[in-house]
Short mmCIF file of C-alpha atoms and ligand atoms in Angstrom, two decimals:
data_model
loop_
_atom_site.label_atom_id
_atom_site.label_comp_id
_atom_site.label_asym_id
_atom_site.label_seq_id
_atom_site.Cartn_x
_atom_site.Cartn_y
_atom_site.Cartn_z
CA MET I 1 -0.10 50.46 76.41
CA HIS I 2 3.34 49.59 77.62
CA THR I 3 5.58 46.88 76.36
CA ASN I 4 8.51 45.63 77.45
CA THR I 5 11.27 43.52 76.20
CA ASN I 6 12.23 40.04 78.02
CA LYS I 7 16.00 38.98 78.26
CA TRP I 8 15.38 36.98 74.92
CA GLY I 9 14.15 40.53 73.08
CA ALA I 10 10.48 39.24 73.15
CA LEU I 11 8.11 41.99 73.32
CA HIS I 12 5.20 41.28 75.45
CA ASN I 13 2.17 43.36 76.13
CA ASN I 14 2.04 44.20 79.76
CA GLU I 15 -1.26 43.56 80.37
CA THR I 16 -1.92 40.33 78.76
CA ASN I 17 1.53 39.04 78.54
CA HIS I 18 0.80 37.50 74.89
CA PRO I 19 3.52 38.45 72.08
CA LYS I 20 3.10 41.00 70.19
CA VAL I 21 3.91 41.83 66.25
CA ILE I 22 7.83 42.79 66.03
CA LYS I 23 8.94 45.00 63.83
CA CYS I 24 12.31 44.07 62.16
CA LYS I 25 15.13 44.07 59.71
CA ALA I 26 15.03 41.78 56.85
CA ALA I 27 16.26 41.35 53.67
CA VAL I 28 13.16 40.91 51.19
CA ALA I 29 13.24 39.74 47.40
CA TRP I 30 10.81 41.85 45.99
CA GLU I 31 11.05 40.11 42.22
CA PRO I 32 13.47 37.57 40.62
CA ASN I 33 16.92 38.67 39.42
CA LYS I 34 17.00 41.61 41.52
CA PRO I 35 19.25 42.66 44.29
CA LEU I 36 17.57 42.15 47.83
CA VAL I 37 16.33 45.09 49.53
CA ILE I 38 17.03 45.72 53.11
CA GLU I 39 13.56 46.55 54.53
CA GLU I 40 11.93 46.86 57.58
CA ILE I 41 9.31 44.00 58.12
CA GLU I 42 6.63 42.94 60.50
CA VAL I 43 6.69 39.42 62.12
CA ALA I 44 3.33 38.30 63.00
CA PRO I 45 3.03 36.82 66.99
CA PRO I 46 3.77 32.51 66.64
CA GLN I 47 0.23 31.01 66.42
CA ALA I 48 -1.18 27.72 67.46
CA ASN I 49 1.88 25.12 67.27
CA GLU I 50 4.37 28.03 66.09
CA VAL I 51 7.78 29.39 67.40
CA ARG I 52 8.75 32.81 66.63
CA ILE I 53 13.01 32.63 66.15
CA LYS I 54 15.29 35.48 66.97
CA VAL I 55 17.89 34.72 63.94
CA VAL I 56 21.38 34.82 65.25
CA ALA I 57 23.10 33.80 62.11
CA THR I 58 22.50 32.69 58.45
CA ALA I 59 24.51 31.26 55.76
CA VAL I 60 23.94 31.98 51.98
CA CYS I 61 23.24 28.46 50.24
CA HIS I 62 22.96 27.76 46.22
CA THR I 63 19.45 26.86 46.83
CA ASP I 64 18.97 30.61 47.64
CA LEU I 65 20.38 31.74 44.41
CA HIS I 66 18.39 29.26 42.85
CA HIS I 67 15.10 30.53 43.75
CA LEU I 68 16.27 34.35 43.43
CA LEU I 69 18.25 33.52 39.93
CA GLU I 70 17.36 30.22 37.95
CA SER I 71 14.51 28.86 38.95
CA MET I 72 12.02 31.17 36.36
CA SER I 73 9.65 31.20 39.44
CA LYS I 74 7.07 34.41 38.74
CA ASP I 75 4.69 33.31 42.04
CA GLY I 76 7.83 33.03 44.38
CA PHE I 77 8.05 36.80 44.98
CA PRO I 78 7.89 38.93 47.14
CA VAL I 79 9.70 36.61 49.51
CA VAL I 80 12.52 36.71 52.40
CA LEU I 81 14.93 33.77 51.78
CA GLY I 82 17.31 32.03 53.84
CA HIS I 83 17.44 28.69 55.02
CA GLU I 84 19.99 27.45 56.95
CA ALA I 85 20.17 29.61 60.30
CA ALA I 86 20.70 29.00 63.89
CA GLY I 87 19.01 31.14 66.46
CA ILE I 88 17.23 31.32 70.19
CA VAL I 89 13.51 31.34 70.23
CA GLU I 90 11.59 34.42 71.61
CA SER I 91 8.22 33.27 71.94
CA VAL I 92 5.88 30.14 71.74
CA GLY I 93 2.50 29.76 70.46
CA SER I 94 -0.65 28.09 72.17
CA GLY I 95 0.19 23.82 72.10
CA VAL I 96 4.05 24.58 71.93
CA THR I 97 5.37 22.14 74.74
CA GLU I 98 8.61 21.28 73.48
CA PHE I 99 10.32 24.86 72.93
CA GLN I 100 10.54 27.73 75.54
CA PRO I 101 12.01 31.06 74.97
CA GLY I 102 15.47 30.92 75.38
CA ASP I 103 16.04 27.67 73.51
CA LYS I 104 18.86 27.42 70.97
CA VAL I 105 17.69 26.14 67.71
CA ILE I 106 17.98 25.46 64.03
CA PRO I 107 15.24 25.64 61.50
CA LEU I 108 14.44 23.08 59.52
CA PHE I 109 13.62 23.29 55.79
CA ILE I 110 12.70 19.57 55.93
CA SER I 111 9.99 19.33 58.57
CA GLN I 112 9.68 16.02 61.23
CA CYS I 113 5.68 16.29 62.01
CA GLY I 114 6.44 12.72 63.64
CA GLU I 115 2.91 11.53 62.81
CA CYS I 116 2.46 11.16 58.83
CA ARG I 117 3.71 7.98 57.72
CA PHE I 118 6.46 9.09 56.34
CA CYS I 119 7.86 10.22 59.35
CA LYS I 120 6.96 6.61 60.71
CA SER I 121 9.03 4.94 58.20
CA PRO I 122 12.78 4.87 59.21
CA LYS I 123 13.37 4.62 55.15
CA THR I 124 12.84 8.43 54.43
CA ASN I 125 13.28 12.08 56.15
CA GLN I 126 10.36 13.28 53.82
CA CYS I 127 7.67 14.22 55.77
CA GLU I 128 4.49 15.22 54.19
CA LYS I 129 3.36 18.28 56.03
CA GLY I 130 5.45 21.37 55.92
CA TRP I 131 5.72 23.67 53.23
CA ALA I 132 7.00 20.82 50.57
CA ALA I 133 3.70 18.92 51.16
CA THR I 134 2.00 22.16 49.09
CA GLY I 135 3.54 21.31 45.95
CA HIS I 136 4.53 25.00 45.40
CA ASP I 137 7.46 25.70 44.82
CA VAL I 138 9.76 26.16 47.66
CA MET I 139 7.84 28.18 50.31
CA ALA I 140 4.65 28.18 52.87
CA SER I 141 2.11 29.66 50.55
CA SER I 142 -1.30 29.66 52.39
CA ASN I 143 0.15 31.38 56.02
CA TYR I 144 1.85 34.24 55.83
CA ARG I 145 3.46 35.68 59.03
CA LEU I 146 5.46 38.30 57.34
CA THR I 147 4.32 41.62 56.05
CA CYS I 148 6.21 44.62 54.49
CA LYS I 149 4.74 47.73 53.21
CA GLY I 150 1.17 46.11 53.54
CA LYS I 151 1.96 43.33 51.27
CA LYS I 152 2.22 39.78 52.23
CA ILE I 153 6.00 38.19 52.19
CA LEU I 154 6.18 34.38 51.30
CA GLN I 155 8.61 32.14 53.82
CA PHE I 156 11.32 30.90 51.57
CA ALA I 157 11.18 27.33 52.26
CA GLY I 158 8.93 27.59 55.09
CA THR I 159 12.05 29.16 56.98
CA SER I 160 13.07 32.69 56.04
CA THR I 161 16.07 33.65 57.53
CA PHE I 162 17.54 36.51 55.87
CA SER I 163 15.47 38.32 58.98
CA GLU I 164 15.70 39.22 62.72
CA TYR I 165 13.03 37.31 63.46
CA THR I 166 11.04 34.61 61.85
CA VAL I 167 8.09 32.12 62.98
CA VAL I 168 8.35 28.59 62.06
CA ASN I 169 5.59 25.79 62.89
CA GLN I 170 6.92 23.85 65.71
CA MET I 171 7.52 20.54 63.68
CA ALA I 172 10.21 22.41 61.52
CA VAL I 173 12.40 23.40 64.55
CA ALA I 174 15.22 21.47 65.67
CA LYS I 175 16.78 22.28 69.60
CA ILE I 176 20.27 22.04 70.13
CA ASP I 177 23.06 22.32 72.96
CA PRO I 178 22.90 25.34 74.28
CA THR I 179 26.90 25.84 74.07
CA ALA I 180 26.63 25.52 70.42
CA PRO I 181 27.96 28.54 69.00
CA LEU I 182 25.38 29.53 66.55
CA ASP I 183 27.53 31.32 64.24
CA LYS I 184 29.49 28.10 63.17
CA VAL I 185 26.23 25.23 63.51
CA CYS I 186 23.99 27.22 61.53
CA LEU I 187 25.94 25.68 58.58
CA LEU I 188 24.19 22.44 60.01
CA GLY I 189 20.78 23.88 58.93
CA CYS I 190 21.55 22.98 55.36
CA GLY I 191 24.60 22.58 53.53
CA VAL I 192 26.49 20.10 55.81
CA CYS I 193 23.88 17.95 56.75
CA THR I 194 22.99 17.65 53.08
CA GLY I 195 26.22 16.42 51.72
CA TYR I 196 27.60 14.63 54.46
CA GLY I 197 23.99 12.56 54.89
CA ALA I 198 23.87 12.36 51.29
CA ALA I 199 27.34 10.32 51.50
CA VAL I 200 26.67 8.56 54.45
CA ASN I 201 22.67 7.83 54.81
CA THR I 202 21.67 7.86 50.97
CA ALA I 203 24.58 6.19 49.15
CA LYS I 204 25.65 4.48 52.11
CA VAL I 205 29.25 4.72 50.94
CA GLU I 206 31.32 1.27 52.17
CA PRO I 207 34.68 0.98 54.09
CA GLY I 208 37.75 0.90 51.65
CA SER I 209 35.13 2.11 48.60
CA THR I 210 36.11 4.11 45.33
CA CYS I 211 34.03 7.86 45.07
CA ALA I 212 33.48 10.85 43.01
CA VAL I 213 31.94 14.05 44.19
CA PHE I 214 30.94 16.78 41.72
CA GLY I 215 30.58 20.12 42.49
CA LEU I 216 32.69 21.59 45.64
CA GLY I 217 31.03 24.36 47.55
CA ALA I 218 29.61 23.29 50.82
CA VAL I 219 27.22 20.81 50.06
CA GLY I 220 29.91 18.74 47.97
CA LEU I 221 32.59 19.53 50.42
CA ALA I 222 30.62 17.98 52.90
CA ALA I 223 30.03 14.75 50.97
CA VAL I 224 33.74 14.28 50.61
CA MET I 225 33.72 14.68 54.19
CA GLY I 226 31.29 11.65 54.78
CA CYS I 227 32.67 9.73 51.99
CA LYS I 228 35.60 9.97 54.39
CA ALA I 229 34.08 9.09 57.51
CA ALA I 230 32.51 6.10 55.73
CA GLY I 231 36.07 4.81 55.09
CA ALA I 232 36.36 5.46 51.32
CA LYS I 233 40.06 4.79 50.27
CA LYS I 234 40.00 7.00 46.88
CA ILE I 235 37.87 10.07 47.03
CA ILE I 236 37.89 12.48 43.94
CA ALA I 237 36.81 15.83 43.95
CA VAL I 238 35.81 17.25 40.38
CA ASP I 239 34.94 20.92 39.61
CA ILE I 240 35.32 23.41 36.98
CA ASN I 241 36.65 25.76 39.59
CA PRO I 242 40.51 24.69 40.28
CA GLU I 243 40.25 27.27 42.94
CA LYS I 244 38.30 24.48 45.19
CA PHE I 245 40.64 21.37 45.28
CA GLU I 246 43.03 22.80 48.11
CA LYS I 247 39.72 23.22 50.43
CA ALA I 248 38.36 19.29 49.25
CA LYS I 249 42.02 18.33 50.52
CA VAL I 250 41.18 19.47 53.77
CA PHE I 251 38.06 17.39 54.01
CA GLY I 252 39.56 14.40 52.71
CA ALA I 253 39.83 14.16 48.83
CA THR I 254 42.31 12.27 47.69
CA ASP I 255 42.21 12.74 43.63
CA PHE I 256 41.27 16.35 42.04
CA VAL I 257 39.66 16.66 38.33
CA ASN I 258 38.43 19.63 36.28
CA PRO I 259 36.42 18.80 33.46
CA LYS I 260 37.79 21.57 31.54
CA ASP I 261 41.25 20.23 31.84
CA HIS I 262 39.96 17.17 29.63
CA SER I 263 38.67 16.62 26.44
CA LYS I 264 36.81 13.32 27.01
CA PRO I 265 33.73 12.77 28.76
CA ILE I 266 34.60 12.95 32.59
CA SER I 267 32.95 9.62 33.04
CA GLN I 268 35.23 8.11 30.75
CA VAL I 269 38.25 10.00 32.56
CA LEU I 270 36.94 8.61 36.16
CA SER I 271 36.75 5.05 34.28
CA GLU I 272 40.18 5.22 33.58
CA MET I 273 41.25 6.28 36.89
CA THR I 274 39.24 3.74 38.43
CA ASN I 275 39.43 0.58 36.76
CA GLY I 276 36.05 0.62 35.21
CA GLY I 277 34.11 3.63 37.58
CA VAL I 278 33.92 4.47 40.99
CA ASP I 279 31.16 2.50 43.36
CA PHE I 280 30.01 6.08 44.80
CA SER I 281 29.21 9.17 43.06
CA LEU I 282 27.59 12.27 44.42
CA GLU I 283 25.89 15.17 42.30
CA CYS I 284 26.24 18.08 44.37
CA VAL I 285 26.14 20.99 41.33
CA GLY I 286 22.03 21.23 40.47
CA ASN I 287 23.08 20.31 36.45
CA VAL I 288 21.36 17.54 34.48
CA GLY I 289 24.23 16.76 32.61
CA VAL I 290 26.62 16.84 35.87
CA MET I 291 23.83 14.58 37.01
CA ARG I 292 24.26 12.48 33.94
CA SER I 293 28.27 12.06 33.58
CA ALA I 294 28.09 11.28 37.64
CA LEU I 295 25.73 8.27 36.74
CA GLU I 296 28.00 7.21 33.70
CA SER I 297 30.89 7.39 36.10
CA CYS I 298 29.91 4.88 38.05
CA VAL I 299 30.95 1.20 38.14
CA GLN I 300 28.50 -1.22 36.43
CA GLY I 301 27.27 -3.78 38.24
CA TRP I 302 26.90 -1.85 41.67
CA GLY I 303 27.78 1.51 40.94
CA VAL I 304 25.31 4.14 43.07
CA SER I 305 24.99 7.99 42.03
CA VAL I 306 23.65 10.05 44.12
CA ILE I 307 21.36 13.43 43.09
CA VAL I 308 22.16 16.57 45.67
CA GLY I 309 21.92 19.35 43.00
CA TRP I 310 18.81 21.47 43.24
CA THR I 311 16.82 21.71 39.61
CA ASN I 312 13.46 21.42 38.56
CA LEU I 313 13.77 22.65 35.25
CA GLU I 314 14.70 20.40 32.54
CA ASP I 315 15.03 16.37 32.46
CA CYS I 316 17.74 14.36 33.11
CA SER I 317 18.48 11.23 31.33
CA THR I 318 20.66 8.58 30.38
CA ARG I 319 20.54 5.08 28.43
CA PRO I 320 18.21 2.02 29.86
CA ILE I 321 21.60 0.30 29.74
CA GLN I 322 23.46 2.34 31.82
CA LEU I 323 20.44 1.25 35.04
CA ILE I 324 20.29 -2.40 33.20
CA ALA I 325 23.90 -2.86 33.58
CA GLY I 326 23.19 -2.67 37.63
CA ARG I 327 23.81 0.84 38.52
CA THR I 328 21.42 2.86 40.62
CA TRP I 329 20.22 6.05 40.58
CA LYS I 330 18.88 7.78 43.52
CA GLY I 331 18.32 11.53 45.01
CA SER I 332 18.52 13.01 48.62
CA VAL I 333 17.01 15.71 50.37
CA PHE I 334 18.71 17.18 53.38
CA GLY I 335 21.26 14.26 53.90
CA GLY I 336 18.20 12.33 54.40
CA PHE I 337 18.23 13.15 57.99
CA LYS I 338 15.29 13.53 59.97
CA GLY I 339 15.69 16.91 60.91
CA LYS I 340 14.83 16.72 64.76
CA TYR I 341 17.11 13.74 65.31
CA GLY I 342 19.68 14.34 63.18
CA VAL I 343 20.63 17.81 63.35
CA PRO I 344 21.16 17.87 67.01
CA GLN I 345 23.04 14.69 66.67
CA LEU I 346 25.35 16.73 64.20
CA VAL I 347 25.92 19.52 66.55
CA GLU I 348 26.80 17.06 69.31
CA ALA I 349 29.07 15.35 66.69
CA TYR I 350 30.60 18.97 65.67
CA LEU I 351 31.18 19.57 69.39
CA ASP I 352 32.90 16.13 69.98
CA LYS I 353 34.81 17.28 66.80
CA LYS I 354 34.18 14.50 64.62
CA VAL I 355 32.55 16.40 61.92
CA LYS I 356 34.21 19.85 60.73
CA VAL I 357 32.12 22.96 60.12
CA ASP I 358 34.65 25.74 60.65
CA GLU I 359 36.50 24.78 57.69
CA PHE I 360 33.35 25.98 55.35
CA ILE I 361 33.12 29.40 56.82
CA THR I 362 35.01 31.60 54.40
CA HIS I 363 33.44 34.90 54.67
CA ASN I 364 31.53 36.56 57.60
CA MET I 365 29.40 39.85 57.09
CA THR I 366 26.27 41.30 58.40
CA LEU I 367 22.85 40.74 57.12
CA ASP I 368 23.10 44.01 55.64
CA GLN I 369 25.60 42.71 52.95
CA VAL I 370 23.41 39.87 51.93
CA ASN I 371 23.77 41.00 48.17
CA ASP I 372 27.83 41.09 48.93
CA ALA I 373 27.08 37.55 50.02
CA ILE I 374 25.05 36.29 47.08
CA GLU I 375 27.85 37.59 44.51
CA LEU I 376 30.68 35.78 46.04
CA MET I 377 28.59 32.67 45.96
CA LYS I 378 27.92 33.56 42.13
CA GLN I 379 31.43 33.92 41.20
CA GLY I 380 32.37 30.82 42.75
CA LYS I 381 34.33 32.78 45.28
CA CYS I 382 33.35 31.83 48.72
CA ILE I 383 32.26 28.27 50.52
CA ARG I 384 30.07 29.84 53.05
CA THR I 385 29.48 33.33 54.19
CA VAL I 386 27.80 33.16 57.50
CA LEU I 387 25.82 36.36 58.07
CA HIS I 388 25.85 37.56 61.70
CA VAL I 389 22.31 38.82 62.02
CA SER I 390 21.92 39.38 65.82
CA PRO I 391 24.33 38.85 69.07
CA GLN I 392 24.04 35.14 70.65
N1 LIG M 1 18.91 18.13 47.97
C1 LIG M 1 19.16 19.08 49.10
O1 LIG M 1 18.43 18.88 49.56
C2 LIG M 1 20.02 20.05 48.72
C3 LIG M 1 20.26 21.01 49.74
C4 LIG M 1 21.13 22.38 49.70
C5 LIG M 1 21.68 22.14 48.56
N2 LIG M 1 21.20 21.86 47.46
C6 LIG M 1 21.93 21.92 45.74
O2 LIG M 1 23.21 21.48 46.02
C7 LIG M 1 23.77 22.37 45.09
C8 LIG M 1 25.39 22.99 45.98
O3 LIG M 1 24.70 23.58 46.63
P1 LIG M 1 26.44 24.63 46.94
O4 LIG M 1 25.45 25.50 48.54
O5 LIG M 1 27.54 23.47 47.87
O6 LIG M 1 26.49 25.44 45.80
P2 LIG M 1 27.86 25.88 45.21
O7 LIG M 1 27.44 27.28 44.31
O8 LIG M 1 28.49 26.85 46.48
O9 LIG M 1 28.75 25.15 44.73
C9 LIG M 1 28.60 24.46 43.45
C10 LIG M 1 29.56 23.84 42.96
O10 LIG M 1 29.74 23.13 42.00
C11 LIG M 1 30.53 23.93 40.76
N3 LIG M 1 30.36 23.63 39.42
C12 LIG M 1 29.26 24.15 38.75
N4 LIG M 1 29.52 23.70 37.03
C13 LIG M 1 30.07 22.42 37.15
C14 LIG M 1 30.54 21.82 36.50
N5 LIG M 1 29.52 21.51 35.42
N6 LIG M 1 31.33 19.84 36.74
C15 LIG M 1 31.45 20.27 37.94
N7 LIG M 1 31.55 21.29 39.01
C16 LIG M 1 30.81 22.14 38.35
C17 LIG M 1 31.02 25.30 41.32
O11 LIG M 1 32.32 25.28 40.61
C18 LIG M 1 30.85 25.11 42.84
O12 LIG M 1 31.81 24.91 43.43
C19 LIG M 1 22.93 23.13 44.70
O13 LIG M 1 22.32 22.75 43.29
C20 LIG M 1 21.81 23.45 45.60
O14 LIG M 1 20.61 24.14 45.28
C21 LIG M 1 20.45 20.92 47.28
ZN1 LIG M 2 20.29 25.08 51.17
ZN1 LIG M 3 5.51 14.06 59.24
#
């Protein structure tokens, strides 16, 4: 039997013209707290309503580290991590009309089926379909499309982008402007949309307001950018790593606080700087102690605090009087964006130079170097590392 590749790299069986299994390279996480291993995996053809994507570029987000190093998940392995990516549709399964081979796309870790009551409501982006609906940690648990050495491999957040190819349900794919540079806009697959949207959509930052952003990774820096775009007049950037402050200035931060420089609780420091507390705070760390500080840094009466950092290991708590006094505590996934609408819009905003993306990228590497990229983030030495997986 002969096979051919089309111009997007699709492997087709000549007699039936149906897509075949692809053997390709991926970084497999066989178990928690161990380096990823570059393996040859098999990627199944897309089934009904699925899209197989050639991953061009993927970045490393802290949520990948959380799953690998912090979540204590025993069931969540072996898995291919990675969820912040951009690529090109290689082939589509039956029933797919929205996409065709060659389309430039960004996989979505929050699906948008368009039909459920959440998709139909303008109040949320939390579709009830997709991996999130299974309630199992952060992956598609029922349908396996990836295998390695005869073992089924889980798909992290339903995406798995630390791989040359992946298969995603069409409800979890956004089509983007074909002129967009995929090795840049991959960051819109998670970190940049998450932080920016948390400020603009979830906190609903107001012009002239005072904001505090805790944690200055890509998510926090994008939140700073969102606060600035919304017209905040004072944006206090908080991080225990002072090397992050220079970057925060680029995105619009006006004041900088390192909790390690103070013996008082950080909420008191911010309260003194702002005559009683900030109007809006955003927690972009994933630490329940910081979540409490962020809430308690808000002014009574109307302060709004948004939890963006990702953790589900411990309770977060505060005294009820903090909320009785008029503060609001909220959370945000993917910045509240419905992916199929929000991602293409942000790609356009980037192409129109209305949002920054390039400035988040501190390192460029190949998929083979994924463990180095993870190490850089662990040590706080990068903002985003883009892994160049396949040529555009
Ligand atoms: N809600 C969502 O949809 C969503 C999406 C993406 C990421 N996340 C989460 O957002 C968080 C940030 O992700 P990232 O990729 O920017 O991570 P990152 O590791 O690049 O950045 C985290 C930053 O927090 C700082 N930090 C650590 N402890 C701190 C403390 N006590 N006080 C102040 N700053 C502190 C670190 O120095 C670092 O600069 C993670 O928890 C990630 O899992 C959530
Ligand atoms: Zn992420
Ligand atoms: Zn839905």
